Short mmCIF file of C-alpha atoms and ligand atoms in Angstrom, two decimals:
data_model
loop_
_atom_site.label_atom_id
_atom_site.label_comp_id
_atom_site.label_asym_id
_atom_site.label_seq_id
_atom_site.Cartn_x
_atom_site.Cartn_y
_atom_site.Cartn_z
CA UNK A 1 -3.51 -95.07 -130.42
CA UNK A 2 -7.24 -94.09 -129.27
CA UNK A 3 -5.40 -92.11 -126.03
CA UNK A 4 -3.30 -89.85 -128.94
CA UNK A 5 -6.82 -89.00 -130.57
CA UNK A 6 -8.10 -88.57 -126.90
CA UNK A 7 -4.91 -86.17 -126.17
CA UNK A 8 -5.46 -84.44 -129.63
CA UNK A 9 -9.04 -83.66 -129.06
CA UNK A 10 -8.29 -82.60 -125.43
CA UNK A 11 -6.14 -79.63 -126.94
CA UNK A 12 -8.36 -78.74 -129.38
CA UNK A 13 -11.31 -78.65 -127.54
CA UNK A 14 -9.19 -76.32 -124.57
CA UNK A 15 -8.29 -73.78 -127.47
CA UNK A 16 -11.95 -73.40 -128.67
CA UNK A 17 -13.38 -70.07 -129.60
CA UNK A 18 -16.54 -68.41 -130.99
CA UNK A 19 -17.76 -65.48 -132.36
CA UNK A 20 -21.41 -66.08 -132.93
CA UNK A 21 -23.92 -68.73 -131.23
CA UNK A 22 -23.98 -69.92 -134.75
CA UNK A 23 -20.25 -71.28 -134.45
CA UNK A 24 -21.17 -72.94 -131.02
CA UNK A 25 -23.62 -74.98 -131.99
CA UNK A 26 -21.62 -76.18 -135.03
CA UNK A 27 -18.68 -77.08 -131.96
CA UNK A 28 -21.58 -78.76 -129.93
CA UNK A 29 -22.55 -80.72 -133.13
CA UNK A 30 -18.92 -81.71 -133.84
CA UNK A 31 -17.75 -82.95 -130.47
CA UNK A 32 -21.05 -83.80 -128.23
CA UNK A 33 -23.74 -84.68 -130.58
CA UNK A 34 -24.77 -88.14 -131.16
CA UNK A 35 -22.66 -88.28 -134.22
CA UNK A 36 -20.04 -86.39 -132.37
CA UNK A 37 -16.49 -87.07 -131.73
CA UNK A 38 -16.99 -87.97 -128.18
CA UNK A 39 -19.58 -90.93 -128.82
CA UNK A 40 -17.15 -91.84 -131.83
CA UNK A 41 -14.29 -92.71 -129.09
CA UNK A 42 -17.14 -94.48 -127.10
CA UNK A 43 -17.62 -96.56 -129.94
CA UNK A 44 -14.27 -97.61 -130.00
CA UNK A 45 -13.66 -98.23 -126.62
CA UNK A 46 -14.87 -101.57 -126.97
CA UNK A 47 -12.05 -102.31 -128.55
CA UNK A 48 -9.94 -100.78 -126.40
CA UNK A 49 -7.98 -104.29 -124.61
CA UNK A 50 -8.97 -104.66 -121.24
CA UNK A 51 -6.01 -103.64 -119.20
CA UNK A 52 -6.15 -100.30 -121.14
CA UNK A 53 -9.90 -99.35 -120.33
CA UNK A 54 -9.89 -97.92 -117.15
CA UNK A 55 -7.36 -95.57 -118.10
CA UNK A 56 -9.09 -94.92 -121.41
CA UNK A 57 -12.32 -94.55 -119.44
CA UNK A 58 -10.64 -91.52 -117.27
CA UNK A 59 -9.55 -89.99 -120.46
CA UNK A 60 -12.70 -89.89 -122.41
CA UNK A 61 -14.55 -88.38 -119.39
CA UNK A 62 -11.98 -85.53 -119.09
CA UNK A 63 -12.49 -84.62 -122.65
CA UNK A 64 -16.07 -85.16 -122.35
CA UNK A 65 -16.26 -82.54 -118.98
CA UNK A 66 -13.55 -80.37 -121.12
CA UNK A 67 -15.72 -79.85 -123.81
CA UNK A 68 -19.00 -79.58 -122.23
CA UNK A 69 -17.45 -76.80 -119.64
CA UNK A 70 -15.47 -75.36 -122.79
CA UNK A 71 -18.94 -74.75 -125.27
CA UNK A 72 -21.31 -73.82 -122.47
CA UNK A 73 -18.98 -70.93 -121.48
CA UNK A 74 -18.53 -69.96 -124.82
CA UNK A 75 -22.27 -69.85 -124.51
CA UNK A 76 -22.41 -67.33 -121.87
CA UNK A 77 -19.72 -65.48 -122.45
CA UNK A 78 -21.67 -64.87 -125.85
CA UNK A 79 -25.05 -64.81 -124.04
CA UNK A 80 -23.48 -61.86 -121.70
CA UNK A 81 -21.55 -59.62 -124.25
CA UNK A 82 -25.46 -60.34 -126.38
CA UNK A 83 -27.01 -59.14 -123.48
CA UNK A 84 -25.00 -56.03 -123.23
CA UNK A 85 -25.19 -55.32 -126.84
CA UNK A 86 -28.76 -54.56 -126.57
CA UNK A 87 -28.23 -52.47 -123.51
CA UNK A 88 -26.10 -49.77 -125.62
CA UNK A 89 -28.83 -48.11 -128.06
CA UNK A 90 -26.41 -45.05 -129.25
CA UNK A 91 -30.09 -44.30 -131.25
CA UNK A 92 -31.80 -43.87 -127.82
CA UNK A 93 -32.15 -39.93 -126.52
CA UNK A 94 -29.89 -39.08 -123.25
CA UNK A 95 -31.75 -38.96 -119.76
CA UNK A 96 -32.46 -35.82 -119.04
CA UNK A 97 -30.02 -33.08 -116.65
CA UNK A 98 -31.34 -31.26 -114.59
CA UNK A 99 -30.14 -27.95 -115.46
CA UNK A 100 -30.02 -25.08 -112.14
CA UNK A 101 -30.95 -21.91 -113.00
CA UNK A 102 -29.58 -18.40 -111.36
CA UNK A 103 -30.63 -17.16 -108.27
CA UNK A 104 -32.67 -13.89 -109.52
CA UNK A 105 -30.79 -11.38 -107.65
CA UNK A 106 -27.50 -13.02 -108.97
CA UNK A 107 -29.23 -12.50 -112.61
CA UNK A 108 -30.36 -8.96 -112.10
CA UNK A 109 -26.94 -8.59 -110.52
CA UNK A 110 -24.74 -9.45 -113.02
CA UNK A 111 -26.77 -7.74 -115.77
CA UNK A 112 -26.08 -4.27 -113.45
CA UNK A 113 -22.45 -5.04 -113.35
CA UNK A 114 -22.35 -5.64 -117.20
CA UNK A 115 -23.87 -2.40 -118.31
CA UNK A 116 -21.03 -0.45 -115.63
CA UNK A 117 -18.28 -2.77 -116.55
CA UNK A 118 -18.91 -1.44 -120.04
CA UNK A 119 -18.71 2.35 -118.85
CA UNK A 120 -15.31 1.86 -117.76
CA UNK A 121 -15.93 0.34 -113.72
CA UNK A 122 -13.99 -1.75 -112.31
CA UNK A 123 -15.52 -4.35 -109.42
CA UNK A 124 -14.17 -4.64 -106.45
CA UNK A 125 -15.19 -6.37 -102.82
CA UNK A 126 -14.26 -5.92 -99.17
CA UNK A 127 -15.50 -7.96 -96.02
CA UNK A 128 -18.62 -8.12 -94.46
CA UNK A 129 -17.68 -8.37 -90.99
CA UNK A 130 -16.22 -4.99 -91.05
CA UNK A 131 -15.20 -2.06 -88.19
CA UNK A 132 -16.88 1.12 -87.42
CA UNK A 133 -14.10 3.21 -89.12
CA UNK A 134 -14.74 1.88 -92.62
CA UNK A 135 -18.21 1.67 -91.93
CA UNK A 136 -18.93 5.18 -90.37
CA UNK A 137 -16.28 7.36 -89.91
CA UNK A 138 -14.80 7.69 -92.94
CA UNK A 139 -17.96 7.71 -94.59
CA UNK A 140 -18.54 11.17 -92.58
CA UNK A 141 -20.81 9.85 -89.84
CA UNK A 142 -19.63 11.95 -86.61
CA UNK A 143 -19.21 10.13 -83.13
CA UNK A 144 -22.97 11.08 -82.26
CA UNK A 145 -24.20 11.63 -85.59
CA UNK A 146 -27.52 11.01 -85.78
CA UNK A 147 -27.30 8.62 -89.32
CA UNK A 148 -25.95 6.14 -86.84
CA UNK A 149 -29.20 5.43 -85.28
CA UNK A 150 -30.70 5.58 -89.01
CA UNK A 151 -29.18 2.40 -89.68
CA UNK A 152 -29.69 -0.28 -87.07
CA UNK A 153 -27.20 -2.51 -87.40
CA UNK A 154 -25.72 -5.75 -85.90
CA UNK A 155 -22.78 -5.06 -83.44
CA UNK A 156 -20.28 -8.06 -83.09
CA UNK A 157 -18.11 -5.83 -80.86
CA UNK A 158 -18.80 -2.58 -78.77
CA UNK A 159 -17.03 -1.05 -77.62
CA UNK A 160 -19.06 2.00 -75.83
CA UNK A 161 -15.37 3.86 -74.82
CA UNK A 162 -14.24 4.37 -78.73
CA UNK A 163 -17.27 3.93 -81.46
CA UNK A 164 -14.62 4.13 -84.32
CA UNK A 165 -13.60 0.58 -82.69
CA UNK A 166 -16.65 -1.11 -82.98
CA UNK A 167 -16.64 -4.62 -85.21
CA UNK A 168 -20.22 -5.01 -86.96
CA UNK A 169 -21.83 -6.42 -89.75
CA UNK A 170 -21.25 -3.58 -93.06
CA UNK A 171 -24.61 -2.07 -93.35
CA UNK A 172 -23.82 -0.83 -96.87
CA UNK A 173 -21.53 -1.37 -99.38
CA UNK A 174 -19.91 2.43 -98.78
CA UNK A 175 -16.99 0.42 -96.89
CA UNK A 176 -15.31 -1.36 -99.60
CA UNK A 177 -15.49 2.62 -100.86
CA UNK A 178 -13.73 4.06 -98.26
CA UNK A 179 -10.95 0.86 -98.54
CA UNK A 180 -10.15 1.62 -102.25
CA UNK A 181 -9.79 5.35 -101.75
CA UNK A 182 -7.12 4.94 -98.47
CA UNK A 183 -5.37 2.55 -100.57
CA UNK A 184 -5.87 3.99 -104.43
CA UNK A 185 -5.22 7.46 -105.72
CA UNK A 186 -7.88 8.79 -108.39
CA UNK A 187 -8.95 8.36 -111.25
CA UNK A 188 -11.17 5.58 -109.43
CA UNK A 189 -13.76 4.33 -111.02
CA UNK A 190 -15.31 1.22 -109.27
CA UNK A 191 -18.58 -0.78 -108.74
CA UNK A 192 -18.98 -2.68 -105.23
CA UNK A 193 -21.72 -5.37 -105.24
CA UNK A 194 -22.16 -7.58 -102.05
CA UNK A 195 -24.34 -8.37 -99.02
CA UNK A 196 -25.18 -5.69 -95.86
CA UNK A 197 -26.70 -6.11 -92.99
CA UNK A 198 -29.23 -4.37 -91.16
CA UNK A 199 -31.21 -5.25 -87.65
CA UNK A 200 -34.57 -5.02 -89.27
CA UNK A 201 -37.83 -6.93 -88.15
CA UNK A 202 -37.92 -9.75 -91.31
CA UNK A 203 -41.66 -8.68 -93.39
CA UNK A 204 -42.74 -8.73 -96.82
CA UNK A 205 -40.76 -5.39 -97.60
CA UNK A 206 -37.96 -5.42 -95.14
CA UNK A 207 -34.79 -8.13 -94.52
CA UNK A 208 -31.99 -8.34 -92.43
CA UNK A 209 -30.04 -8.94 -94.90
CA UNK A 210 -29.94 -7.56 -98.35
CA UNK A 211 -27.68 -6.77 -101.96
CA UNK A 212 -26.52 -3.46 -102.64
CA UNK A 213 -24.22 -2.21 -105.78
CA UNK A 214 -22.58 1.19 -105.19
CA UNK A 215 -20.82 2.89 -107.34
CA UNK A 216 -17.32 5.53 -107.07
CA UNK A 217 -16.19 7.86 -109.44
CA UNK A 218 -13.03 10.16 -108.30
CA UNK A 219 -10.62 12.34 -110.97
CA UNK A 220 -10.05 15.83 -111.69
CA UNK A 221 -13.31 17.91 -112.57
CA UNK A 222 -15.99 15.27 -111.60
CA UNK A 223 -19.26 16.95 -112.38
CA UNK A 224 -22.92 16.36 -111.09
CA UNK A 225 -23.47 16.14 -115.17
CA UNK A 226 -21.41 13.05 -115.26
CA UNK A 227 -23.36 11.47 -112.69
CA UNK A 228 -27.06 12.24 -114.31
CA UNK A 229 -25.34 11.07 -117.68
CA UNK A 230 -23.80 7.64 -116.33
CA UNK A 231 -27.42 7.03 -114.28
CA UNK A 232 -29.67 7.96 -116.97
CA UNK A 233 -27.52 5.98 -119.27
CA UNK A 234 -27.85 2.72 -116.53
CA UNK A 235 -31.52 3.29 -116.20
CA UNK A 236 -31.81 3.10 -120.05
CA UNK A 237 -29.95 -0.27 -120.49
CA UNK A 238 -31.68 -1.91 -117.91
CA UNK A 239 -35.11 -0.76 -118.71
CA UNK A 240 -35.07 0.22 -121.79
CA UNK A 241 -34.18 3.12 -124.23
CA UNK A 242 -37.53 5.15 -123.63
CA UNK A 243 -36.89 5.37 -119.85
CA UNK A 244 -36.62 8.66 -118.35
CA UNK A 245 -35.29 10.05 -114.81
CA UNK A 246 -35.81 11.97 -112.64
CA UNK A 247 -33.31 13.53 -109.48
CA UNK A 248 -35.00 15.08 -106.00
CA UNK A 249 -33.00 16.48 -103.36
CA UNK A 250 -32.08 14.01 -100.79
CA UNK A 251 -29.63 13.70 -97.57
CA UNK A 252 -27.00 11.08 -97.25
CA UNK A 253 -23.51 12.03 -94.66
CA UNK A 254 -21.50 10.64 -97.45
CA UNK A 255 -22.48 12.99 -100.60
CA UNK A 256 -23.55 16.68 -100.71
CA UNK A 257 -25.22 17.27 -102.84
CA UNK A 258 -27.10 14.36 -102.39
CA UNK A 259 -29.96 13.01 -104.27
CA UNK A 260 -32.89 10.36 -105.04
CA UNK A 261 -33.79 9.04 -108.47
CA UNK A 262 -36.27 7.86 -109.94
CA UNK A 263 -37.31 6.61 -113.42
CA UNK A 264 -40.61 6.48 -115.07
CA UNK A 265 -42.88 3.79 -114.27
CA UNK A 266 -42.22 1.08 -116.89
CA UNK A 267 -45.34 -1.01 -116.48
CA UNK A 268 -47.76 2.47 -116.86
CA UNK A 269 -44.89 3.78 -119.49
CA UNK A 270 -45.38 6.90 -116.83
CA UNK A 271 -48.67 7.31 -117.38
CA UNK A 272 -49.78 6.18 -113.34
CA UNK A 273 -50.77 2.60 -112.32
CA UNK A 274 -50.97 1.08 -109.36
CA UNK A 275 -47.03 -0.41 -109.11
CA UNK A 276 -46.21 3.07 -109.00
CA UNK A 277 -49.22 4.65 -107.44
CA UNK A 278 -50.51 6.34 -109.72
CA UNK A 279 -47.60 8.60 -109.29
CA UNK A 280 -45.84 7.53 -113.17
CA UNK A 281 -42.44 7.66 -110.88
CA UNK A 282 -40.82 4.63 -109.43
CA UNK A 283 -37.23 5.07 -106.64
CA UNK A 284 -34.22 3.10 -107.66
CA UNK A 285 -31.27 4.61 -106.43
CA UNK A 286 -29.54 7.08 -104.24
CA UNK A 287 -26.72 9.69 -105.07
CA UNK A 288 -24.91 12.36 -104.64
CA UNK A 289 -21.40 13.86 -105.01
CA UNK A 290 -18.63 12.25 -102.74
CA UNK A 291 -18.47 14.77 -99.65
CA UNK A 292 -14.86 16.39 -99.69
CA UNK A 293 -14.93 15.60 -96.20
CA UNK A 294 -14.97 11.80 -96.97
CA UNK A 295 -12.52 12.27 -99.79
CA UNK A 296 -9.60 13.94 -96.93
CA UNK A 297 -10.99 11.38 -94.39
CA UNK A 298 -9.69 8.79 -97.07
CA UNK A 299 -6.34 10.36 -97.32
CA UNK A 300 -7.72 11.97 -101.23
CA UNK A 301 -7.04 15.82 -101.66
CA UNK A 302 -10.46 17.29 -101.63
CA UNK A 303 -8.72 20.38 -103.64
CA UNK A 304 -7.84 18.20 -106.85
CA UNK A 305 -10.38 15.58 -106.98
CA UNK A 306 -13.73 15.55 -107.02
CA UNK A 307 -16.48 12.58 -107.24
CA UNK A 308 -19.83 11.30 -107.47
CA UNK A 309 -21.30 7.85 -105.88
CA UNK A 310 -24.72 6.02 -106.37
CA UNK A 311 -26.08 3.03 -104.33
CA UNK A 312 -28.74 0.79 -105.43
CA UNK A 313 -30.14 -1.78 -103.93
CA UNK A 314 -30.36 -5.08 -106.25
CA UNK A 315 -33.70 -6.37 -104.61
CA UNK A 316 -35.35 -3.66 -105.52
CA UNK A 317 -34.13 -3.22 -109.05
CA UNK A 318 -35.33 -7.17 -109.29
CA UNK A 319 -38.40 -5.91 -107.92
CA UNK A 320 -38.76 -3.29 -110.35
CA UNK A 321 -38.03 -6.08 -113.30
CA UNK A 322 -39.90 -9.03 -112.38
CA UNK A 323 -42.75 -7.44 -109.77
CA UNK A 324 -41.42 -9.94 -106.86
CA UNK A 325 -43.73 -8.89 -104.28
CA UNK A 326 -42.50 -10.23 -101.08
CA UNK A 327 -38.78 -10.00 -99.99
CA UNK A 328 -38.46 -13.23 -98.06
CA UNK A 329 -39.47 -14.92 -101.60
CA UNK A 330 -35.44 -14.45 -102.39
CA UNK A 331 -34.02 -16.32 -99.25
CA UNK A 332 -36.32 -19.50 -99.30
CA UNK A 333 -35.09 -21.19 -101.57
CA UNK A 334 -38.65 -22.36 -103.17
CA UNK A 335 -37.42 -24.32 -106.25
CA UNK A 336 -40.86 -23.33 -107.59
CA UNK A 337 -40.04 -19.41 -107.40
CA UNK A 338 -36.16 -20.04 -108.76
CA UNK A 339 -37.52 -21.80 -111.40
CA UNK A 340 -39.75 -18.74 -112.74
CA UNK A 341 -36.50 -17.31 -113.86
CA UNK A 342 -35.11 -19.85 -116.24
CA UNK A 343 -35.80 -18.02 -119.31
CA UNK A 344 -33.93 -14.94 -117.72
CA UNK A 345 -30.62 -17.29 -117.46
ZN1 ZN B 401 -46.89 2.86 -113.27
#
């Protein structure tokens, strides 16, 4: 009789649950309290006959251990899943990320490619390891030309037999230029952006490495007008509508005619400060119209087409927009200086 209430109790007791601490002190009240189900069957276990009360004994204490292990891990089951509750405060404001912010060349970059891409040019890239024929020869710079020397530039083979077999670092951009033309007929109408290198002692206003953007235009009737129209139309969006330009006669063995420009000082407005000493003029780019020379050395009939190119370097124009005044500033990585430009992002 008292070993069925024992048995019931047992089950019971195994199948407990809770869903507040509320409920499992009501189940500590019912079955270990004083007045408790457990001390109820002590009670009775005097009565329990003799031969009967070892075996009763065993019982009582398994449903005793039962329900004490059964409540107190109720208890922390409920403490734990408590615990976590208070942990998760969807009120509370999200730790902070640490947002990166564009490398200022890549900034000024991009905003250069966006105001071409919009004029109709196309991007396109080459490699940087590159050989003497893309580099020089087609480009229009003879054997023993002397714009060879102008350039110092980083040899990874030479071979002194056959210049146009050299392997070297591209010490401007004009490469990827003469690659498009031997392998596109015109119109072309592209944009090359990427890294040169030149063997150049590493100061304050010179790198050995730096970012160019040069531009190609080649179809029928390509004027000088077009190129003064496209530039001054460039230097406008990037420095504003007011900005004015200015072309002087320069020499490059790529272009003839070939030229500098410049645009009006946009700190002094042109009126003369000292960022452009005191001249109102500040150099951005150089131009010209694509040699015919390079245009047959490119397999493009010099008798059809004509062309214009520009080249620009991007540290400069970044110099121009933000007054960085030493070059090494954009290869050091100073978190302090990148983070200058995270309103320009
Ligand atoms: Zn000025």
């Amino acid at each position: 009789m008292i070993l069925d209430k024992i048995e019931k109790l047992l089950e019971e007791v195994k199948g407990l649950t809770a869903s507040n601490a509320e409920e499992i002190e009501a189940m500590r009240l019912k079955y270990l309290s004083k007045k408790g189900e457990i001390n109820a069957l002590m009670a009775d276990f005097r009565n329990v006959p003799a031969e009967q009360k070892k075996e009763v004994g065993i019982k009582i204490n398994e449903l005793k251990q039962t329900a004490l292990e059964r409540i107190n891990s109720l208890r922390e089951q409920f403490e734990t899943a408590e615990a976590q509750d208070d942990d998760l405060d969807l009120t509370r404001t999200a730790y902070p990320i640490e947002l990166g912010t564009r490398h200022p060349l890549t900034i000024v970059k991009n905003e250069i490619i966006n105001i071409f891409s919009r004029m109709g040019f196309t991007l396109a890239d080459g490699p940087e390891v590159e050989d003497d024929l893309h580099v020089f020869t087609k480009m229009n710079f003879a054997a023993d030309h002397p714009a060879r020397d102008m350039q110092d530039t980083f040899f990874v083979e030479s071979n002194p037999d056959d210049v146009t077999k050299n392997i070297l670092l591209r010490s401007h951009t004009s490469s990827v230029q003469a690659r498009v033309m031997e392998t596109t007929q015109p119109p072309i109408r592209i944009i090359c952006p990427g890294r040169v290198y030149r063997n150049e002692a590493i100061t304050a206003r010179a790198h050995c490495f730096f970012h160019q953007i040069e531009g190609l235009y080649i179809d029928k009737n390509v004027s000088f007008t077009d190129l003064k129209q496209v530039l001054l139309t460039f230097a406008r969006e990037l420095f504003g509508p007011d900005t004015k330009i200015r072309l002087r006669p320069s020499y490059f063995p790529f272009t003839e005619p070939s030229a500098e420009m410049d645009i009006s000082c946009h700190i002094c407005g042109g009126k003369g400060c000292g960022f452009c000493k005191h001249t109102g003029w500040v150099e951005i780019l150089g131009c010209g119209m694509v040699d015919p020379n390079v245009l047959e050395l490119c397999g493009i009939d010099s008798k059809v087409y004509s062309g214009y190119a520009f080249g620009l370097g991007v540290e400069r124009i970044t110099n121009l927009k933000y007054q960085v005044s030493d070059l090494r500033m954009f290869s050091e990585n100073d978190v302090r200086f990148l983070r200058e430009f995270e309103s320009a992002n």
